[in-house]
Short mmCIF file of C-alpha atoms and ligand atoms in Angstrom, two decimals:
data_model
loop_
_atom_site.label_atom_id
_atom_site.label_comp_id
_atom_site.label_asym_id
_atom_site.label_seq_id
_atom_site.Cartn_x
_atom_site.Cartn_y
_atom_site.Cartn_z
CA MET A 18 66.46 73.99 82.79
CA SER A 19 69.14 71.90 81.13
CA LEU A 20 70.09 72.07 77.47
CA GLN A 21 68.76 68.56 77.02
CA GLN A 22 65.41 69.54 78.52
CA ILE A 23 65.11 72.66 76.42
CA THR A 24 65.91 70.97 73.13
CA THR A 25 62.92 68.70 73.69
CA ILE A 26 60.58 71.70 73.94
CA GLN A 27 58.55 72.30 70.82
CA PRO A 28 58.65 75.80 69.35
CA ASN A 29 55.39 77.56 70.17
CA ASP A 30 54.10 80.58 68.26
CA SER A 31 51.78 81.60 71.09
CA THR A 32 54.85 82.78 73.04
CA GLN A 33 55.27 85.76 70.67
CA PRO A 34 54.49 88.70 72.93
CA SER A 35 52.84 92.07 72.44
CA GLY A 36 52.78 95.04 74.86
CA PRO A 37 54.90 95.71 77.97
CA LEU A 38 56.00 92.38 79.47
CA ALA A 39 57.68 90.77 82.43
CA GLY A 40 60.19 89.39 79.91
CA ALA A 41 60.14 88.55 76.23
CA ARG A 42 59.94 84.79 75.64
CA ASP A 43 61.69 82.95 72.86
CA GLN A 44 60.18 80.01 70.99
CA PHE A 45 61.53 77.62 73.64
CA GLY A 46 59.97 79.53 76.52
CA ARG A 47 63.20 81.12 77.75
CA VAL A 48 62.72 84.63 79.15
CA ILE A 49 65.10 86.95 77.30
CA ASP A 50 65.55 90.05 79.42
CA TYR A 51 69.28 90.90 79.27
CA LEU A 52 70.75 93.09 76.52
CA ARG A 53 74.53 93.38 76.18
CA ILE A 54 75.32 96.53 74.23
CA SER A 55 78.68 96.84 72.49
CA VAL A 56 79.45 100.53 72.02
CA ILE A 57 82.74 100.20 70.11
CA ASP A 58 84.90 97.46 68.58
CA HIS A 59 88.22 99.26 69.16
CA CYS A 60 90.42 98.37 72.14
CA ASN A 61 93.54 99.68 73.87
CA LEU A 62 94.69 96.09 74.57
CA ARG A 63 95.22 93.01 72.43
CA CYS A 64 94.44 90.02 74.66
CA VAL A 65 95.77 86.89 72.96
CA TYR A 66 92.43 85.02 72.86
CA CYS A 67 90.41 88.04 71.67
CA MET A 68 92.37 89.98 69.03
CA PRO A 69 95.44 89.52 66.85
CA GLU A 70 98.06 92.13 67.72
CA TYR A 71 98.22 93.85 64.31
CA GLY A 72 96.33 94.13 61.04
CA LEU A 73 92.86 94.85 62.41
CA LYS A 74 90.33 97.18 60.83
CA PHE A 75 87.83 98.82 63.15
CA LEU A 76 84.43 100.31 62.40
CA PRO A 77 84.39 103.92 61.18
CA VAL A 78 82.68 106.28 63.66
CA GLY A 79 79.71 106.85 61.32
CA GLU A 80 78.90 103.13 61.48
CA LEU A 81 78.51 103.15 65.26
CA LEU A 82 75.10 103.60 66.85
CA THR A 83 74.84 107.10 68.35
CA PRO A 84 73.95 107.61 72.04
CA ALA A 85 70.40 108.60 70.99
CA GLU A 86 70.06 105.48 68.81
CA ILE A 87 71.32 103.23 71.61
CA ALA A 88 68.81 104.86 73.98
CA SER A 89 66.01 104.27 71.42
CA VAL A 90 66.84 100.57 71.28
CA VAL A 91 66.96 100.36 75.09
CA ARG A 92 63.56 102.09 75.37
CA VAL A 93 62.06 99.52 73.00
CA ALA A 94 63.83 96.70 74.85
CA VAL A 95 62.44 97.85 78.22
CA ASP A 96 58.97 97.94 76.71
CA ALA A 97 59.54 94.39 75.43
CA GLY A 98 60.46 93.20 78.93
CA PHE A 99 64.25 93.53 79.03
CA ARG A 100 65.51 94.41 82.51
CA LYS A 101 69.31 94.09 82.50
CA PHE A 102 71.64 96.17 80.37
CA ARG A 103 75.43 96.01 80.13
CA LEU A 104 77.82 98.12 78.08
CA THR A 105 80.75 96.33 76.53
CA GLY A 106 83.07 96.40 73.50
CA GLY A 107 85.91 96.30 72.36
CA GLU A 108 86.80 98.58 75.20
CA PRO A 109 83.75 100.72 76.06
CA THR A 110 85.78 103.38 77.89
CA LEU A 111 87.41 104.34 74.54
CA ARG A 112 84.13 105.76 73.35
CA PRO A 113 84.44 109.57 73.78
CA ASP A 114 80.66 109.96 74.33
CA LEU A 115 80.41 107.10 76.86
CA LEU A 116 79.08 109.40 79.62
CA ASP A 117 76.31 110.58 77.30
CA ILE A 118 75.41 106.95 76.48
CA VAL A 119 75.27 106.06 80.19
CA ARG A 120 73.25 109.19 81.05
CA GLN A 121 70.68 108.55 78.33
CA ILE A 122 70.22 104.86 79.23
CA ALA A 123 70.13 105.43 82.99
CA ALA A 124 67.35 108.02 82.54
CA ILE A 125 65.05 105.41 80.99
CA PRO A 126 62.63 104.03 83.62
CA GLY A 127 63.28 100.29 83.84
CA ALA A 128 66.90 100.52 82.65
CA SER A 129 68.53 101.94 85.74
CA GLU A 130 70.43 98.70 86.61
CA LEU A 131 73.15 99.54 84.14
CA ALA A 132 76.55 97.79 84.27
CA MET A 133 79.70 97.74 82.13
CA THR A 134 82.46 95.26 81.30
CA THR A 135 85.89 96.88 80.90
CA ASN A 136 89.62 96.31 81.15
CA GLY A 137 89.61 99.10 83.73
CA ILE A 138 92.59 101.04 82.43
CA LEU A 139 90.73 104.32 81.96
CA LEU A 140 88.66 104.04 85.15
CA PRO A 141 90.90 106.25 87.34
CA ASP A 142 89.55 109.25 85.38
CA LEU A 143 86.17 107.84 84.45
CA ALA A 144 84.83 105.89 87.45
CA LYS A 145 83.38 108.89 89.34
CA PRO A 146 81.83 110.62 86.29
CA LEU A 147 80.37 107.27 85.22
CA VAL A 148 78.68 106.87 88.62
CA GLU A 149 77.36 110.42 88.38
CA ALA A 150 76.01 109.60 84.91
CA GLY A 151 74.13 106.59 86.32
CA LEU A 152 76.40 103.52 85.97
CA ARG A 153 75.85 101.06 88.83
CA ARG A 154 78.48 98.29 88.50
CA VAL A 155 81.52 97.18 86.52
CA ASN A 156 83.16 93.86 85.69
CA ILE A 157 86.90 94.36 85.26
CA HIS A 158 89.03 92.00 83.27
CA ILE A 159 92.39 91.03 84.84
CA ASP A 160 94.13 87.82 83.78
CA SER A 161 97.10 87.70 86.18
CA LEU A 162 98.63 89.29 89.27
CA ASP A 163 102.12 88.80 87.87
CA SER A 164 103.26 91.80 85.80
CA ALA A 165 105.19 89.82 83.20
CA ARG A 166 102.49 87.20 82.71
CA LEU A 167 99.75 89.83 82.54
CA THR A 168 101.60 91.58 79.74
CA LYS A 169 102.16 88.28 77.97
CA ILE A 170 98.43 87.50 77.89
CA MET A 171 96.85 90.99 77.72
CA ARG A 172 99.76 92.21 75.56
CA TRP A 173 99.49 96.02 75.73
CA GLY A 174 98.20 95.92 79.33
CA LYS A 175 100.11 96.74 82.52
CA LEU A 176 99.15 95.24 85.85
CA GLU A 177 99.48 98.51 87.76
CA ASP A 178 97.15 100.34 85.33
CA ILE A 179 94.41 97.73 85.66
CA TRP A 180 94.88 97.58 89.43
CA ARG A 181 94.47 101.35 89.68
CA GLY A 182 91.25 100.98 87.67
CA ILE A 183 89.92 98.39 90.13
CA GLU A 184 90.72 100.68 93.07
CA ALA A 185 89.05 103.63 91.34
CA ALA A 186 85.92 101.57 90.67
CA GLU A 187 85.71 100.52 94.30
CA ALA A 188 86.30 104.06 95.58
CA ALA A 189 83.57 105.37 93.28
CA GLY A 190 81.06 102.82 94.63
CA LEU A 191 80.83 100.58 91.54
CA THR A 192 80.35 97.62 93.85
CA PRO A 193 80.30 94.71 94.40
CA ILE A 194 83.55 94.56 92.40
CA LYS A 195 83.47 91.71 89.90
CA LEU A 196 86.67 90.60 88.19
CA ASN A 197 87.05 88.26 85.19
CA ALA A 198 89.94 86.17 83.86
CA VAL A 199 90.03 83.98 80.76
CA VAL A 200 92.26 81.06 81.70
CA THR A 201 94.74 80.11 78.98
CA ARG A 202 97.17 77.24 79.33
CA GLY A 203 100.79 78.37 79.22
CA TYR A 204 99.81 82.01 79.84
CA ASN A 205 97.98 82.38 83.15
CA ASP A 206 96.98 78.90 84.37
CA GLU A 207 99.58 79.15 87.15
CA ASP A 208 97.86 82.35 88.39
CA VAL A 209 94.44 80.97 89.22
CA ALA A 210 95.12 80.29 92.92
CA ALA A 211 96.49 83.81 93.47
CA LEU A 212 93.56 85.38 91.60
CA ALA A 213 91.02 83.37 93.63
CA ALA A 214 92.83 84.40 96.83
CA LEU A 215 91.78 88.00 96.18
CA THR A 216 88.35 86.96 97.46
CA ILE A 217 89.64 85.87 100.87
CA GLU A 218 90.24 89.31 102.35
CA ARG A 219 88.00 91.33 100.03
CA ASP A 220 84.30 91.27 99.30
CA TRP A 221 85.06 90.77 95.59
CA HIS A 222 83.69 88.32 93.07
CA PHE A 223 86.33 86.62 90.88
CA ARG A 224 85.06 84.71 87.83
CA PHE A 225 87.10 82.29 85.73
CA ILE A 226 85.93 82.10 82.10
CA GLU A 227 86.64 79.19 79.77
CA MET A 228 88.22 80.28 76.50
CA MET A 229 86.00 80.00 73.41
CA PRO A 230 86.99 79.97 69.71
CA PHE A 231 85.79 82.67 67.30
CA GLY A 232 86.49 83.07 63.58
CA SER A 233 89.31 81.21 61.87
CA GLY A 234 92.55 82.97 62.82
CA GLU A 235 95.17 82.68 65.54
CA CYS A 236 92.69 83.30 68.40
CA ALA A 237 90.53 80.34 67.33
CA GLN A 238 93.65 78.17 67.09
CA LEU A 239 94.73 79.29 70.57
CA ALA A 240 91.30 78.38 71.94
CA ARG A 241 91.77 74.87 70.52
CA ASP A 242 95.39 74.42 71.65
CA GLN A 243 95.50 76.21 75.01
CA TYR A 244 91.98 75.57 76.35
CA ILE A 245 91.77 74.59 79.98
CA SER A 246 88.55 73.44 81.60
CA ASN A 247 87.13 75.03 84.73
CA ASP A 248 87.23 71.60 86.42
CA GLU A 249 91.01 71.82 86.22
CA VAL A 250 91.01 75.46 87.34
CA ARG A 251 88.83 74.58 90.30
CA ALA A 252 91.09 71.66 91.27
CA ARG A 253 94.12 73.96 91.26
CA ILE A 254 92.35 76.53 93.45
CA GLU A 255 91.18 73.88 95.92
CA ALA A 256 94.66 72.34 96.09
CA ALA A 257 96.01 75.73 97.16
CA HIS A 258 93.23 77.04 99.41
CA GLY A 259 90.97 74.15 100.46
CA PRO A 260 87.47 73.14 99.40
CA LEU A 261 85.10 75.53 97.68
CA THR A 262 81.55 75.59 99.04
CA GLU A 263 78.84 76.05 96.44
CA LEU A 264 76.53 79.03 96.94
CA PRO A 265 72.83 78.88 96.02
CA ALA A 266 72.10 80.54 92.66
CA ALA A 267 70.57 83.97 93.28
CA ASP A 268 69.42 84.12 89.66
CA VAL A 269 68.80 81.04 87.49
CA SER A 270 70.13 82.83 84.42
CA ASP A 271 73.47 83.70 86.07
CA GLU A 272 76.05 82.04 83.81
CA SER A 273 78.48 81.82 86.73
CA ARG A 274 78.39 78.93 89.22
CA ASN A 275 79.45 80.49 92.47
CA TYR A 276 81.50 79.23 95.43
CA ARG A 277 83.27 80.48 98.53
CA LEU A 278 86.75 79.59 99.78
CA PRO A 279 87.07 78.69 103.49
CA ASN A 280 86.60 81.85 105.62
CA ALA A 281 86.53 84.07 102.54
CA ARG A 282 84.54 87.30 102.27
CA GLY A 283 84.14 87.22 98.49
CA VAL A 284 82.97 84.77 95.83
CA VAL A 285 84.76 82.58 93.27
CA GLY A 286 82.73 81.96 90.10
CA PHE A 287 83.18 79.63 87.13
CA ILE A 288 81.75 80.46 83.71
CA SER A 289 82.05 77.28 81.67
CA PRO A 290 80.46 77.70 78.23
CA VAL A 291 82.63 74.92 76.75
CA SER A 292 82.59 72.18 79.40
CA ALA A 293 79.15 72.91 80.93
CA PRO A 294 77.01 74.93 78.48
CA TYR A 295 74.24 77.01 80.05
CA CYS A 296 72.27 77.56 76.81
CA GLY A 297 69.11 76.19 78.44
CA SER A 298 68.90 79.16 80.80
CA CYS A 299 70.43 81.80 78.50
CA ASN A 300 68.57 85.10 78.84
CA ARG A 301 70.84 87.26 76.62
CA MET A 302 70.59 89.16 73.40
CA ARG A 303 73.56 91.12 72.05
CA LEU A 304 73.63 94.42 70.18
CA THR A 305 76.84 95.00 68.22
CA ALA A 306 78.49 98.41 67.97
CA GLU A 307 77.22 98.85 64.40
CA GLY A 308 73.67 97.96 65.35
CA LYS A 309 73.19 94.27 64.60
CA LEU A 310 71.30 92.03 67.00
CA HIS A 311 73.56 89.00 67.49
CA LEU A 312 71.24 86.19 68.55
CA CYS A 313 73.71 83.81 70.25
CA LEU A 314 77.37 84.30 71.16
CA LEU A 315 78.48 81.09 69.43
CA ASN A 316 76.39 81.39 66.30
CA ASP A 317 76.39 83.76 63.29
CA ASP A 318 72.66 84.63 63.20
CA GLU A 319 72.07 88.40 63.16
CA MET A 320 69.40 90.99 62.42
CA ASP A 321 70.07 94.57 61.35
CA ILE A 322 68.44 96.92 63.83
CA LYS A 323 70.30 100.10 62.79
CA LYS A 324 68.94 99.95 59.25
CA GLN A 325 65.40 99.59 60.58
CA LEU A 326 65.88 102.34 63.15
CA ARG A 327 67.33 104.81 60.62
CA GLN A 328 64.77 104.03 57.91
CA ASN A 329 61.59 103.28 59.82
CA GLY A 330 61.95 104.41 63.48
CA PRO A 331 61.39 102.72 66.86
CA ASP A 332 58.25 100.77 65.87
CA ALA A 333 60.31 98.81 63.36
CA VAL A 334 62.90 98.20 66.08
CA ARG A 335 60.28 96.66 68.32
CA GLU A 336 59.22 94.29 65.58
CA ILE A 337 62.76 93.17 64.79
CA LEU A 338 63.70 92.81 68.48
CA LEU A 339 60.73 90.55 69.18
CA LYS A 340 61.51 88.55 66.03
CA ALA A 341 65.13 88.17 67.16
CA VAL A 342 64.03 87.00 70.61
CA HIS A 343 61.60 84.52 69.08
CA GLN A 344 64.24 83.10 66.74
CA LYS A 345 67.08 82.95 69.26
CA PRO A 346 68.82 79.60 68.70
CA VAL A 347 69.12 77.06 71.49
CA GLY A 348 72.28 75.09 72.16
CA HIS A 349 75.70 75.77 70.70
CA ARG A 350 77.64 73.21 68.64
CA LEU A 351 81.17 73.73 69.88
CA HIS A 352 81.51 69.98 70.47
CA GLU A 353 81.02 69.53 66.70
CA GLY A 354 83.65 72.18 65.96
CA LEU A 355 80.96 74.71 64.90
CA PHE A 356 81.02 78.27 66.26
CA THR A 357 80.79 81.94 65.20
CA GLN A 358 82.82 82.50 62.03
CA ASN A 359 81.98 86.07 61.03
CA ARG A 360 82.91 87.84 64.25
CA ARG A 361 85.52 87.66 66.97
CA MET A 362 84.85 88.39 70.62
CA PHE A 363 85.78 92.09 70.41
CA GLN A 364 83.19 92.48 67.62
CA ILE A 365 80.43 90.98 69.77
CA GLY A 366 81.21 92.09 73.30
CA GLY A 367 81.35 88.88 75.35
N1 SAM B 203 87.32 95.04 76.88
C1 SAM B 203 86.42 94.65 77.89
C2 SAM B 203 86.98 93.52 78.72
O1 SAM B 203 87.99 92.94 78.32
O2 SAM B 203 86.38 93.21 79.75
C3 SAM B 203 85.04 94.28 77.37
C4 SAM B 203 84.96 93.45 76.11
S1 SAM B 203 85.64 91.81 76.23
C5 SAM B 203 85.33 91.20 74.60
C6 SAM B 203 84.39 91.02 77.23
C7 SAM B 203 84.82 89.74 77.89
O3 SAM B 203 85.12 88.80 76.90
C8 SAM B 203 86.06 89.87 78.76
O4 SAM B 203 85.74 89.44 80.07
C9 SAM B 203 87.04 88.91 78.12
O5 SAM B 203 87.82 88.31 79.07
C10 SAM B 203 86.12 87.94 77.40
N2 SAM B 203 86.74 87.24 76.27
C11 SAM B 203 87.40 87.77 75.22
N3 SAM B 203 87.78 86.81 74.36
C12 SAM B 203 87.34 85.62 74.87
C13 SAM B 203 87.41 84.26 74.43
N4 SAM B 203 88.01 83.93 73.31
N5 SAM B 203 86.82 83.32 75.20
C14 SAM B 203 86.20 83.66 76.36
N6 SAM B 203 86.09 84.92 76.82
C15 SAM B 203 86.67 85.90 76.08
FE1 SF4 B 204 90.27 94.33 74.50
FE2 SF4 B 204 88.59 93.17 76.17
FE3 SF4 B 204 89.34 91.92 73.89
FE4 SF4 B 204 91.11 92.22 75.85
S1 SF4 B 204 89.21 91.02 75.95
S2 SF4 B 204 91.46 92.65 73.66
S3 SF4 B 204 90.54 94.15 76.73
S4 SF4 B 204 88.14 93.76 74.03
#
């Protein structure tokens, strides 16, 4: 369903669900069944489009949802029809009790398809224990295959550390390996052909993400000045490797449009929230590390689930989750220069 189609749909109160469901529906009829759970806002890197290098304040530990609280929210979400769960951050592997979080979520019937998005640096030690705890897949973020350029864009990151993380994930069976890059003009736009070429010999999935603005600081300015569309990225990849063949969408809510290079084993994907918004098929809800439901990535609307959980227990969580789903906004307004002001990407989780 396109954004244009969905904005013509009239809100309908009869879509408000009760009881276990195949998927909670919002007021526009979208099935919302994917919860992205940020477990921490801290990070061991400072990617240029995500965080300023210095001067950040992170959440105190007492503000973070505990593993038991996260599991409570997931239990309620499963009962409300959510089926996909992904841990993110900040950098989720910095959370000392990450294995406990994974173990508690993976033990919930209906939440076993658990994935994580990470910069991969700590995976050499963590990949195997994470699999044993119940994690199924990871998306690893790598912006360049050139050491100097990777450090320019991911600042405190080193190519060899991330590469070791990718190898550890593959060896531990966190497959299919999915890799992400945010393409930023003047930083890694000359790397896109080499990154896409990783999919020729390997059964990997490489996704190029368009940079989005958040807040009002240097990262938002960068997203305005150094933005590069996925049409341009695609043209550069095709100029180097030949035509990409589009693959049928396995899942209508997949934000990535997927292609294959000639004779390649893996997949090249394009996630284009700026040039080709996919709001009409968005199936996501986001839980921030301090327990707020963030209704849409590019919008400030939030509901406080931690307060409800701590004061009134899981029944109150169910009520607020269904309300959040029902009120999820449709269609971002980036083209009008409007986007999330109160949070940056590391405070939402991507
Ligand atoms: N630290 C982990 C990582 O980098 O994968 C997980 C959190 S990070 C916020 C999640 C995703 O957001 C990453 O794939 C990252 O590339 C993406 N991201 C961060 N800032 C972005 C921005 N301004 N625009 C688009 N994607 C962004
Ligand atoms: Fe950290 Fe991920 Fe943000 Fe990079 S994109 S600074 S790795 S949270």
